[in-house]
Phi, psi and omega in degrees: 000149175282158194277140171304328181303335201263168184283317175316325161344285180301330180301316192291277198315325165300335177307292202296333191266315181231044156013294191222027180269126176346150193208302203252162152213115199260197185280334209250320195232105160234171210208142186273170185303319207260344171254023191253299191290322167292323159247037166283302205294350197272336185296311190285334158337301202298294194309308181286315160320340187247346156108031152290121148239206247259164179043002161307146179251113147246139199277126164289093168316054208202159173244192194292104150193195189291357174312305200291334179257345179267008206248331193276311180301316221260327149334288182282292185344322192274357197089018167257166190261129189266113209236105211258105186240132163325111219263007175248022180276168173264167172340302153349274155318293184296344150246026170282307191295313197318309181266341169302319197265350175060041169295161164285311195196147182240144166246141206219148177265143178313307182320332185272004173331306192310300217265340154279019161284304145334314153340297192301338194278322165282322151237114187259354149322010188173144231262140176245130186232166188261103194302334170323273190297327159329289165312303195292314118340323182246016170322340249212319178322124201292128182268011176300146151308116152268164199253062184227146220285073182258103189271150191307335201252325174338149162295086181267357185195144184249147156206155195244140164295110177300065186261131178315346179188147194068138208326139160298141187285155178281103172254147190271123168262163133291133186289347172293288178347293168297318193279328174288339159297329189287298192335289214273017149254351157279313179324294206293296165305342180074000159343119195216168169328300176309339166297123159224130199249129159274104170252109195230330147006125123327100178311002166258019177251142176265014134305308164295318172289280191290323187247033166229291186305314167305306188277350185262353167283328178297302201291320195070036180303192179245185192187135173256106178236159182189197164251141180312108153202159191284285193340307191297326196284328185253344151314311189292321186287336196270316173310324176264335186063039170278176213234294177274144161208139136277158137188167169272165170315335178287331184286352165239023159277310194296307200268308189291342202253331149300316192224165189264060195330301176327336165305323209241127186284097171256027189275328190289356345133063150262354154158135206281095160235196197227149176191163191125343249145138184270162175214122161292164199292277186327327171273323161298320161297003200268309182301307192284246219315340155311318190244011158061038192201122172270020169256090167267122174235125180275097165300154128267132138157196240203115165327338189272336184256352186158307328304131190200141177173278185189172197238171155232123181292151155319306195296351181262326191320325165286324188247017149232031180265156194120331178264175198262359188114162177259288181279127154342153154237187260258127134105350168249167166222151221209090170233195187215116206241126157309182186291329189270041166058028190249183183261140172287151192280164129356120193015045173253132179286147161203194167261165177273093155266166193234156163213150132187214190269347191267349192292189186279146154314324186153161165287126207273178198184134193249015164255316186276327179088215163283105170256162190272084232219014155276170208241129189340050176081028153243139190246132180261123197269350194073307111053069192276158175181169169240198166229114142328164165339318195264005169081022150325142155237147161243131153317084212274302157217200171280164227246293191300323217257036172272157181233117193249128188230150184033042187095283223312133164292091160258150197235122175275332167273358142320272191307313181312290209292328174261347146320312172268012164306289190315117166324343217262324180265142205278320203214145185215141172217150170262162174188171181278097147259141185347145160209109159342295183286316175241032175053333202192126173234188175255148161230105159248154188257115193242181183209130155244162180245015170201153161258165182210138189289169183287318192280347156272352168273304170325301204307302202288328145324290176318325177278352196229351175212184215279168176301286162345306175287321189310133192311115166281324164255173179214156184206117185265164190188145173310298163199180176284121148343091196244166162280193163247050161251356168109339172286097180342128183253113199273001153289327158316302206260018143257010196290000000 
C-alpha cells in the first residue's frame, strides 16, 4: 500500500473509511471519496504505463471540477510532481512554464482543446493527453491502488508565483511538507469530518489548494469546488450548507456590492475566511454588515511558506483591523527584523520573516535544479510591517513597491486603503514614477463605480494623511491591469 505519510496517501484512506459516502460537489458532478480515488487511479495507471516517472513534472490544464481532482491525485500516485497551471496564461506564457520547469507532459481539460492545439504546433517535445478522453477511452485501466515506494520527503507539486513581471517562479513542495499545512489549518480552524469547505478559489493558487482544499482531504471533510462568481459563491453556501469559505478580499467586497447578500441563508457558514489582502476597517465593516456575520478570518502567508504565516481571529477584527495577527500559526514561526536581522522595537518597520515545517523545498528550474532561498530556515518575505504595542503586526507594504520621493519612504498601500474608504472608488492602486527633482512622485490609479472629481478625492486625502504621502497625479481607468494570476501589474501603470 502507499504510505499514508504521502498526500495521495489521504484520498486511499478517505476511500477506504467512508466509500460511498458524498465527498465533492462539482459543477457537473457529485461523487464520493472511493470514486474520486478510482479514478485518479485509472489516470495514474495510464501515466505509468505510457513510462512517465517518479519526479517528472506535469502540467495540469483545468479549471475546477473533477477533471482537476482526478488528475492532480492521480499524478502524485505515480511519484511524479504535479504542476497545477493557470488556465488564463496565454500560448506563450505556457511554453515559458513549460521549459523552465522541463515538464514531460500536460493532462488538459477538453475545453481547452484549442489552445492545446496551438500549443502543440509550438513545442511538439511532450506529450499532451485529454484527461476526458483518457477515462473515456481508456476505461478497462485498473481502478486499484498502486504500489509504489513514494516517501514522505519526495518532491510532489510546483505552483508558480505570481509575480508582476517576468515568468512567475516554480516553488517546489514536499508530501510532509503539505500535509504538515494540512495538519496545522485544521488545528487552527477546528476542521473536522463534519466540514463542507466551498472552494470556488482557482485551485492553481496555493491558498485554495494547499491550505483549504488540502487540509479538508486531511480532515476527510466534504468539498464544493467550482469557479468563482459572487451569485455562484453565495448559492453555493446556501445550497450546499457549506461551513468554510476562501475567498481573496474582493470576492467578498463583490457579493456585498453586487448582491443583496441578506436574501441568501448564510447561516451553516462559520468561517469565512480571506487572504491575499488586509480589509480596512471601514471595508470590514461594510462586509460584516452586508453579510450580517463576524466570523471573518485573515490568513497570512507566501506561496512560498506554504502559505502559512499567522491569522487574524473574528474576535480581533475590530480593534485590529488592517493586521495580520500576533500569533503564528502551529508549527511556524514569525518575526519582523532590520536589516541586521535583529527584531524591531514597537513600532519600528522592518521586514517579516517565516521559518517553519510548511516551507518550499526551493524554487525549481529544469537548467538550475532546486535553489535554496531561506536564510538559516528563515524565508525573507519582502513584507515590510511593524508590531503595535500589543505585538499586532501590520503590513505597511511590499519591500520592492516603496516609493522613495525627496529621501523620504512612502508606502503606496498606506495611500490605497484611504482611497478606497471613498464610496465612489471600487479599486485604487498606487505607484512611484520618475520625477527629475524628487526621484519619485506619487500616482494614482483608480476605477471608479460612481462619479467624483479629482479634486474631491485629493480633498478626502488630504484629511487623513501628511502632504507629502499625497497622489500628485490621478489617472481614472475602467479597471486595473492584471496578469494572469490576478496581480495588479503595477509597471503598467508607471508608464
Amino acid at each position: 500500500m502507499t504510505s499514508q505519510a504521502t498526500v495521495h496517501g489521504l484520498l486511499e484512506r478517505n476511500a477506504r473509511k467512508y466509500l460511498t459516502e458524498e465527498a465533492f460537489v462539482t459543477p457537473t458532478s457529485r461523487l464520493s471519496y472511493s470514486q474520486v480515488n478510482a479514478f485518479a487511479n485509472q489516470i495514474a495507471h495510464y501515466l505509468k504505463n505510457s513510462g512517465v516517472g517518479s519526479g517528472e513534472r506535469i502540467l495540469i490544464l483545468s479549471r475546477n471540477n473533477e477533471q482537476f481532482l482526478f488528475s492532480f491525485f492521480g499524478v502524485l500516485k505515480i511519484g511524479a510532481i504535479v504542476a497545477p497551471i493557470n488556465t488564463r496564461l496565454t500560448k506563450e506564457e505556457l511554453v515559458q512554464v513549460l521549459m523552465n520547469i522541463g515538464a514531460v507532459g500536460i493532462l488538459y481539460e477538453a475545453s481547452f482543446s484549442t489552445m492545446i492545439h496551438e500549443l502543440n504546433h509550438a513545442i511538439s517535445t511532450i506529450w499532451m493527453h485529454c484527461i476526458q478522453n483518457i477515462l473515456q477511452f481508456q476505461h478497462h485501466l485498473p481502478t486499484s491502488n498502486l504500489d509504489l515506494p513514494i516517501r514522505a520527503e519526495d518532491p510532489c507539486e510546483i505552483l508558480f508565483t505570481s509575480g508582476t513581471t517576468g515568468t512567475p517562479k516554480a516553488v517546489l513542495f514536499s508530501h510532509d511538507r503539505l500535509r504538515n499545512l494540512a495538519a496545522a489549518i485544521c488545528v487552527e480552524f477546528h476542521i473536522t469530518r463534519s466540514d463542507k469547505l466551498l472552494t470556488l478559489m482557482p485551485l492553481t493558487h496555493s491558498a485554495p489548494l494547499n491550505c483549504f482544499f488540502l487540509s479538508g482531504i486531511y480532515a476527510g471533510s466534504s468539498h464544493v469546488i467550482a469557479d468563482f462568481s459572487p451569485q455562484l459563491f453565495l448559492q453555493s453556501i446556501q445550497s450546499e450548507h457549506s461551513t468554510i469559505t476562501f475567498a481573496a478580499p474582493i470576492g467578498y467586497i463583490l457579493a456585498a456590492k453586487e448582491l443583496n447578500v441578506q436574501s441568501f441563508d448564510l447561516s451553516s457558514v462559520r468561517v469565512f475566511a480571506y487572504g491575499g489582502g488586509s480589509l480596512a476597517s471601514t471595508a470590514y465593516i461594510q462586509i460584516k454588515s452586508a453579510f450580517q456575520s463576524d466570523r471573518f478570518y485573515q490568513v497570512y502567508g507566501l506561496t512560498e511558506a506554504g502559505p502559512n504565516g499567522s491569522f487574524l481571529s473574528p474576535d480581533e477584527h475590530l480593534a485590529k483591523a488592517g493586521s495580520i495577527g500576533m500569533h503564528p500559526t502551529l508549527n511556524m514561526e514569525l518575526r519582523v527584523v532590520r536589516d541586521d536581522g535583529t527584531d524591531v522595537s514597537s513600532g519600528e518597520r522592518g521586514e517579516i520573516i517565516l521559518a517553519g515545517d510548511t516551507l518550499m523545498l526551493g524554487y525549481y528550474h529544469a537548467l538550475h535544479g532546486i535553489s535554496e532561498v531561506t536564510d538559516h530556515g528563515w524565508l525573507k518575505t519582502g513584507d515590510i510591517a511593524y508590531r503595535d504595542e500589543e505585538g499586532y503586526v501590520f503590513i505597511v507594504d511590499r519591500k520592492k513597491d516603496i516609493i522613495i520621493s525627496g529621501g523620504v519612504n512612502i508606502y503606496p498601500r498606506e495611500i490605497e486603503e484611504v482611497l478606497s474608504s471613498h464610496p465612489a472608488v471600487t479599486e485604487a492602486c498606487v505607484v512611484g514614477v520618475p520625477n527629475d527633482e524628487w526621484g519619485e512622485t506619487v500616482k494614482a490609479v483608480v476605477v471608479l463605480n460612481k462619479s467624483v472629481t479629482e479634486q474631491e478625492l485629493r480633498t478626502h486625502v488630504a484629511s487623513s494623511l501628511a502632504d507629502y504621502k499625497c497622489p500628485r497625479i490621478y489617472q481614472f481607468v475602467p479597471e486595473l491591469p492584471r496578469n494572469a494570476n490576478g496581480k495588479v501589474l503595477k509597471n503598467d501603470l508607471k508608464k
